[in-house]
mmCIF file of C-alpha atoms in Angstrom:
data_model
loop_
_atom_site.group_PDB
_atom_site.id
_atom_site.type_symbol
_atom_site.label_atom_id
_atom_site.label_comp_id
_atom_site.label_asym_id
_atom_site.label_seq_id
_atom_site.Cartn_x
_atom_site.Cartn_y
_atom_site.Cartn_z
ATOM 1 C CA UNK F 1 -120.123 -117.222 -29.293
ATOM 2 C CA UNK F 2 -120.463 -114.759 -30.874
ATOM 3 C CA UNK F 3 -122.888 -112.022 -28.911
ATOM 4 C CA UNK F 4 -121.388 -110.758 -25.465
ATOM 5 C CA UNK F 5 -124.836 -109.622 -24.766
ATOM 6 C CA UNK F 6 -126.236 -112.911 -25.493
ATOM 7 C CA UNK F 7 -124.079 -114.972 -23.027
ATOM 8 C CA UNK F 8 -125.081 -111.567 -20.283
ATOM 9 C CA UNK F 9 -128.312 -112.809 -20.728
ATOM 10 C CA UNK F 10 -127.748 -116.325 -20.354
ATOM 11 C CA UNK F 11 -125.893 -115.457 -16.829
ATOM 12 C CA UNK F 12 -128.882 -113.363 -15.690
ATOM 13 C CA UNK F 13 -131.338 -116.004 -16.303
ATOM 14 C CA UNK F 14 -129.651 -119.170 -15.359
ATOM 15 C CA UNK F 15 -129.479 -117.290 -11.758
ATOM 16 C CA UNK F 16 -133.285 -115.976 -12.171
ATOM 17 C CA UNK F 17 -134.149 -119.826 -12.631
ATOM 18 C CA UNK F 18 -132.356 -120.840 -10.377
ATOM 19 C CA UNK F 19 -133.687 -117.993 -7.354
ATOM 20 C CA UNK F 20 -137.130 -119.263 -9.193
ATOM 21 C CA UNK F 21 -137.019 -122.939 -8.524
ATOM 22 C CA UNK F 22 -136.129 -122.203 -4.726
ATOM 23 C CA UNK F 23 -139.419 -120.072 -4.487
ATOM 24 C CA UNK F 24 -141.647 -122.047 -6.262
ATOM 25 C CA UNK F 25 -140.691 -126.013 -5.526
ATOM 26 C CA UNK F 26 -140.062 -125.502 -2.235
ATOM 27 C CA UNK F 27 -140.458 -121.453 -0.299
ATOM 28 C CA UNK F 28 -144.432 -121.945 -0.996
ATOM 29 C CA UNK F 29 -144.391 -125.119 0.810
ATOM 30 C CA UNK F 30 -143.162 -123.536 3.460
ATOM 31 C CA UNK F 31 -145.664 -120.508 3.603
ATOM 32 C CA UNK F 32 -149.628 -119.750 3.912
ATOM 33 C CA UNK F 33 -151.326 -116.697 3.481
ATOM 34 C CA UNK F 34 -150.485 -113.622 2.953
ATOM 35 C CA UNK F 35 -146.993 -113.913 2.924
ATOM 36 C CA UNK F 36 -147.966 -116.976 0.269
ATOM 37 C CA UNK F 37 -149.578 -114.581 -2.012
ATOM 38 C CA UNK F 38 -146.160 -112.134 -1.616
ATOM 39 C CA UNK F 39 -144.143 -114.711 -2.418
ATOM 40 C CA UNK F 40 -146.396 -116.287 -5.427
ATOM 41 C CA UNK F 41 -145.835 -112.475 -6.755
ATOM 42 C CA UNK F 42 -142.382 -112.113 -6.885
ATOM 43 C CA UNK F 43 -141.857 -115.554 -8.649
ATOM 44 C CA UNK F 44 -144.251 -113.904 -11.304
ATOM 45 C CA UNK F 45 -142.420 -110.536 -11.498
ATOM 46 C CA UNK F 46 -139.647 -113.475 -12.199
ATOM 47 C CA UNK F 47 -141.014 -115.454 -14.327
ATOM 48 C CA UNK F 48 -142.197 -111.659 -16.370
ATOM 49 C CA UNK F 49 -138.670 -110.799 -16.190
ATOM 50 C CA UNK F 50 -137.391 -113.747 -17.385
ATOM 51 C CA UNK F 51 -139.247 -114.056 -20.420
ATOM 52 C CA UNK F 52 -138.048 -110.459 -21.537
ATOM 53 C CA UNK F 53 -134.866 -111.673 -21.549
ATOM 54 C CA UNK F 54 -135.477 -114.362 -23.819
ATOM 55 C CA UNK F 55 -136.345 -112.138 -26.082
ATOM 56 C CA UNK F 56 -133.666 -110.189 -25.913
ATOM 57 C CA UNK F 57 -132.173 -113.324 -26.359
ATOM 58 C CA UNK F 58 -133.668 -113.914 -29.526
ATOM 59 C CA UNK F 59 -133.145 -110.436 -30.592
ATOM 60 C CA UNK F 60 -128.959 -111.101 -30.413
ATOM 61 C CA UNK F 61 -129.786 -114.568 -32.075
ATOM 62 C CA UNK F 62 -130.561 -112.314 -35.138
ATOM 63 C CA UNK F 63 -128.027 -109.883 -35.413
ATOM 64 C CA UNK F 64 -125.330 -113.213 -35.002
ATOM 65 C CA UNK F 65 -123.700 -114.516 -38.332
ATOM 66 C CA UNK F 66 -125.280 -118.325 -39.222
ATOM 67 C CA UNK F 67 -122.539 -120.672 -37.666
ATOM 68 C CA UNK F 68 -123.437 -119.249 -34.056
ATOM 69 C CA UNK F 69 -127.813 -119.484 -34.659
ATOM 70 C CA UNK F 70 -128.880 -123.179 -34.309
ATOM 71 C CA UNK F 71 -126.409 -123.295 -30.664
ATOM 72 C CA UNK F 72 -127.706 -120.677 -29.176
ATOM 73 C CA UNK F 73 -131.551 -121.428 -31.129
ATOM 74 C CA UNK F 74 -131.413 -124.391 -28.869
ATOM 75 C CA UNK F 75 -130.510 -122.467 -25.654
ATOM 76 C CA UNK F 76 -133.111 -119.919 -26.178
ATOM 77 C CA UNK F 77 -135.779 -123.594 -26.193
ATOM 78 C CA UNK F 78 -134.248 -124.707 -23.484
ATOM 79 C CA UNK F 79 -134.923 -122.071 -21.392
ATOM 80 C CA UNK F 80 -138.354 -121.269 -22.669
ATOM 81 C CA UNK F 81 -139.114 -124.685 -22.208
ATOM 82 C CA UNK F 82 -137.591 -124.593 -17.836
ATOM 83 C CA UNK F 83 -139.600 -121.151 -17.824
ATOM 84 C CA UNK F 84 -142.702 -123.267 -18.515
ATOM 85 C CA UNK F 85 -142.285 -125.882 -15.971
ATOM 86 C CA UNK F 86 -141.968 -122.971 -13.833
ATOM 87 C CA UNK F 87 -144.412 -121.515 -14.668
ATOM 88 C CA UNK F 88 -147.059 -124.721 -14.248
ATOM 89 C CA UNK F 89 -145.746 -125.457 -11.633
ATOM 90 C CA UNK F 90 -146.462 -122.226 -10.253
ATOM 91 C CA UNK F 91 -149.916 -122.903 -11.109
ATOM 92 C CA UNK F 92 -149.969 -126.174 -9.575
ATOM 93 C CA UNK F 93 -148.911 -123.869 -6.299
ATOM 94 C CA UNK F 94 -151.730 -121.583 -6.768
ATOM 95 C CA UNK F 95 -154.096 -123.589 -7.323
ATOM 96 C CA UNK F 96 -154.141 -126.356 -4.414
ATOM 97 C CA UNK F 97 -154.213 -122.932 -2.110
ATOM 98 C CA UNK F 98 -156.906 -122.081 -4.220
ATOM 99 C CA UNK F 99 -158.937 -125.388 -2.948
ATOM 100 C CA UNK F 100 -158.025 -124.431 0.217
ATOM 101 C CA UNK F 101 -159.738 -121.662 1.047
ATOM 102 C CA UNK F 102 -163.375 -120.099 2.139
ATOM 103 C CA UNK F 103 -165.805 -118.841 0.447
ATOM 104 C CA UNK F 104 -165.137 -114.683 0.955
ATOM 105 C CA UNK F 105 -161.755 -115.485 0.997
ATOM 106 C CA UNK F 106 -161.536 -117.344 -2.475
ATOM 107 C CA UNK F 107 -163.624 -114.070 -3.707
ATOM 108 C CA UNK F 108 -160.801 -111.603 -3.145
ATOM 109 C CA UNK F 109 -158.041 -114.023 -3.728
ATOM 110 C CA UNK F 110 -159.855 -113.740 -7.298
ATOM 111 C CA UNK F 111 -160.287 -110.571 -7.289
ATOM 112 C CA UNK F 112 -156.469 -110.364 -6.362
ATOM 113 C CA UNK F 113 -155.400 -112.613 -9.092
ATOM 114 C CA UNK F 114 -157.520 -110.520 -11.754
ATOM 115 C CA UNK F 115 -155.733 -107.813 -10.723
ATOM 116 C CA UNK F 116 -152.710 -108.945 -11.263
ATOM 117 C CA UNK F 117 -153.150 -111.030 -14.270
ATOM 118 C CA UNK F 118 -154.199 -107.499 -15.960
ATOM 119 C CA UNK F 119 -150.910 -105.720 -14.695
ATOM 120 C CA UNK F 120 -148.807 -108.879 -16.069
ATOM 121 C CA UNK F 121 -150.943 -108.608 -19.788
ATOM 122 C CA UNK F 122 -149.742 -104.498 -19.231
ATOM 123 C CA UNK F 123 -146.563 -105.658 -18.810
ATOM 124 C CA UNK F 124 -146.281 -108.316 -21.660
ATOM 125 C CA UNK F 125 -147.982 -105.356 -23.824
ATOM 126 C CA UNK F 126 -145.493 -102.910 -23.274
ATOM 127 C CA UNK F 127 -142.431 -105.953 -24.062
ATOM 128 C CA UNK F 128 -144.137 -106.239 -27.244
ATOM 129 C CA UNK F 129 -144.465 -102.223 -28.211
ATOM 130 C CA UNK F 130 -140.780 -102.589 -27.237
ATOM 131 C CA UNK F 131 -140.012 -105.202 -29.186
ATOM 132 C CA UNK F 132 -141.867 -103.660 -31.730
ATOM 133 C CA UNK F 133 -139.854 -100.414 -31.532
ATOM 134 C CA UNK F 134 -136.264 -102.848 -30.696
ATOM 135 C CA UNK F 135 -137.181 -104.454 -34.608
ATOM 136 C CA UNK F 136 -137.901 -100.671 -36.351
ATOM 137 C CA UNK F 137 -134.127 -99.394 -34.515
ATOM 138 C CA UNK F 138 -132.803 -102.605 -35.853
ATOM 139 C CA UNK F 139 -133.959 -102.418 -39.202
ATOM 140 C CA UNK F 140 -133.066 -98.203 -39.495
ATOM 141 C CA UNK F 141 -129.149 -99.718 -38.575
ATOM 142 C CA UNK F 142 -129.556 -101.991 -41.045
ATOM 143 C CA UNK F 143 -131.005 -99.685 -43.415
ATOM 144 C CA UNK F 144 -128.667 -97.185 -42.507
ATOM 145 C CA UNK F 145 -125.354 -99.473 -42.951
ATOM 146 C CA UNK F 146 -127.140 -100.309 -46.729
ATOM 147 C CA UNK F 147 -126.418 -96.926 -47.172
ATOM 148 C CA UNK F 148 -123.219 -96.210 -46.104
ATOM 149 C CA UNK F 149 -121.746 -98.851 -47.988
ATOM 150 C CA UNK F 150 -123.493 -97.407 -50.658
ATOM 151 C CA UNK F 151 -122.434 -94.555 -50.563
ATOM 152 C CA UNK F 152 -118.603 -96.145 -49.952
ATOM 153 C CA UNK F 153 -118.515 -98.025 -52.721
ATOM 154 C CA UNK F 154 -119.745 -94.606 -54.903
ATOM 155 C CA UNK F 155 -116.359 -92.469 -52.810
ATOM 156 C CA UNK F 156 -114.099 -94.893 -54.047
ATOM 157 C CA UNK F 157 -115.367 -95.243 -57.791
ATOM 158 C CA UNK F 158 -115.379 -91.638 -57.651
ATOM 159 C CA UNK F 159 -111.671 -91.895 -56.304
ATOM 160 C CA UNK F 160 -111.564 -94.185 -59.153
ATOM 161 C CA UNK F 161 -112.244 -92.203 -62.095
ATOM 162 C CA UNK F 162 -110.009 -88.738 -60.382
ATOM 163 C CA UNK F 163 -107.158 -91.015 -61.353
ATOM 164 C CA UNK F 164 -108.575 -92.047 -63.865
ATOM 165 C CA UNK F 165 -108.875 -87.754 -65.200
ATOM 166 C CA UNK F 166 -105.753 -86.460 -63.556
ATOM 167 C CA UNK F 167 -103.849 -89.475 -65.574
ATOM 168 C CA UNK F 168 -105.147 -88.559 -68.703
ATOM 169 C CA UNK F 169 -104.264 -84.874 -68.110
ATOM 170 C CA UNK F 170 -100.585 -85.710 -67.682
ATOM 171 C CA UNK F 171 -100.575 -87.610 -70.912
ATOM 172 C CA UNK F 172 -101.940 -84.756 -72.317
ATOM 173 C CA UNK F 173 -100.131 -82.371 -70.440
ATOM 174 C CA UNK F 174 -97.084 -84.912 -71.679
ATOM 175 C CA UNK F 175 -98.175 -85.109 -75.821
ATOM 176 C CA UNK F 176 -98.430 -81.117 -75.610
ATOM 177 C CA UNK F 177 -94.952 -81.148 -74.472
ATOM 178 C CA UNK F 178 -93.378 -83.372 -77.008
ATOM 179 C CA UNK F 179 -96.164 -81.384 -79.420
ATOM 180 C CA UNK F 180 -93.655 -77.821 -78.395
ATOM 181 C CA UNK F 181 -90.654 -79.936 -79.345
ATOM 182 C CA UNK F 182 -91.250 -81.177 -82.297
ATOM 183 C CA UNK F 183 -92.677 -77.821 -83.565
ATOM 184 C CA UNK F 184 -89.580 -76.022 -82.103
ATOM 185 C CA UNK F 185 -87.600 -78.671 -84.359
ATOM 186 C CA UNK F 186 -89.467 -78.102 -87.397
ATOM 187 C CA UNK F 187 -89.071 -74.334 -86.935
ATOM 188 C CA UNK F 188 -84.692 -75.243 -86.763
ATOM 189 C CA UNK F 189 -85.168 -77.164 -89.994
ATOM 190 C CA UNK F 190 -87.000 -74.919 -92.207
ATOM 191 C CA UNK F 191 -84.101 -71.919 -90.920
ATOM 192 C CA UNK F 192 -81.659 -74.313 -91.875
ATOM 193 C CA UNK F 193 -83.085 -75.211 -94.805
ATOM 194 C CA UNK F 194 -83.731 -71.478 -95.781
ATOM 195 C CA UNK F 195 -80.008 -71.540 -94.572
ATOM 196 C CA UNK F 196 -78.959 -73.687 -96.822
ATOM 197 C CA UNK F 197 -80.861 -72.691 -99.941
ATOM 198 C CA UNK F 198 -79.216 -68.921 -99.422
ATOM 199 C CA UNK F 199 -75.993 -71.088 -99.175
ATOM 200 C CA UNK F 200 -76.899 -72.242 -102.318
ATOM 201 C CA UNK F 201 -77.622 -68.996 -103.885
ATOM 202 C CA UNK F 202 -74.618 -67.547 -103.188
ATOM 203 C CA UNK F 203 -72.447 -70.538 -104.272
ATOM 204 C CA UNK F 204 -74.041 -70.657 -107.564
ATOM 205 C CA UNK F 205 -74.220 -66.319 -107.910
ATOM 206 C CA UNK F 206 -70.169 -66.742 -106.878
ATOM 207 C CA UNK F 207 -69.455 -69.601 -109.942
ATOM 208 C CA UNK F 208 -71.525 -67.575 -112.682
ATOM 209 C CA UNK F 209 -69.284 -64.397 -111.165
ATOM 210 C CA UNK F 210 -66.141 -66.775 -111.768
ATOM 211 C CA UNK F 211 -67.199 -67.796 -115.253
ATOM 212 C CA UNK F 212 -68.688 -65.107 -116.738
ATOM 213 C CA UNK F 213 -64.645 -63.149 -115.608
ATOM 214 C CA UNK F 214 -63.122 -65.595 -117.353
ATOM 215 C CA UNK F 215 -64.954 -66.008 -120.491
ATOM 216 C CA UNK F 216 -64.296 -62.200 -120.383
ATOM 217 C CA UNK F 217 -61.133 -62.342 -119.790
ATOM 218 C CA UNK F 218 -60.588 -65.289 -122.292
ATOM 219 C CA UNK F 219 -62.753 -63.309 -125.230
ATOM 220 C CA UNK F 220 -62.656 -60.107 -124.687
ATOM 221 C CA UNK F 221 -59.455 -58.716 -122.878
ATOM 222 C CA UNK F 222 -56.968 -59.345 -125.851
#
């Protein structure tokens, strides 16, 4: 099962149903008068508690992964049917008890039942408000989780862009270094060209001087 909370509520509601079944179908038949009223109130409070447990289980179903939901829904339906059966049995016990009362006692019992009904109504309203608050908190958690996922995606994208910029910067540095090397090579080549030109000029001058000396010696020295 996907939810530890769901399993815990199952354990609680099964124990509660066992207790209610014993009270409704066994103990109530052995009591009369005020004792039976007290036991009836205990049964009604237990059924209200069971209704709250079922609501919590339904909340867990909405949070559970899809593959687990069908089995969880089936179990909750079974618990609802059990609760309805116990409620019906309790109402039947109350009806039988009411038919046996005198007119005055019957009127007092009706007042008491009206009070109990009003209390149960307030309790159910409180449960509905709690359910609405729980749903709102669940939606807030979902929105927060989605926002966190978006933020994570943005951070990852920024990290990727940063790495790309770092690689581009490194390539620019490498290109700059290569340009600097090329510039040095060109300067060296220019220097060698100038040196070769100067050497060539010197050689030409030497050759002209030698040629002039030979001409002078051959034609003018005699």
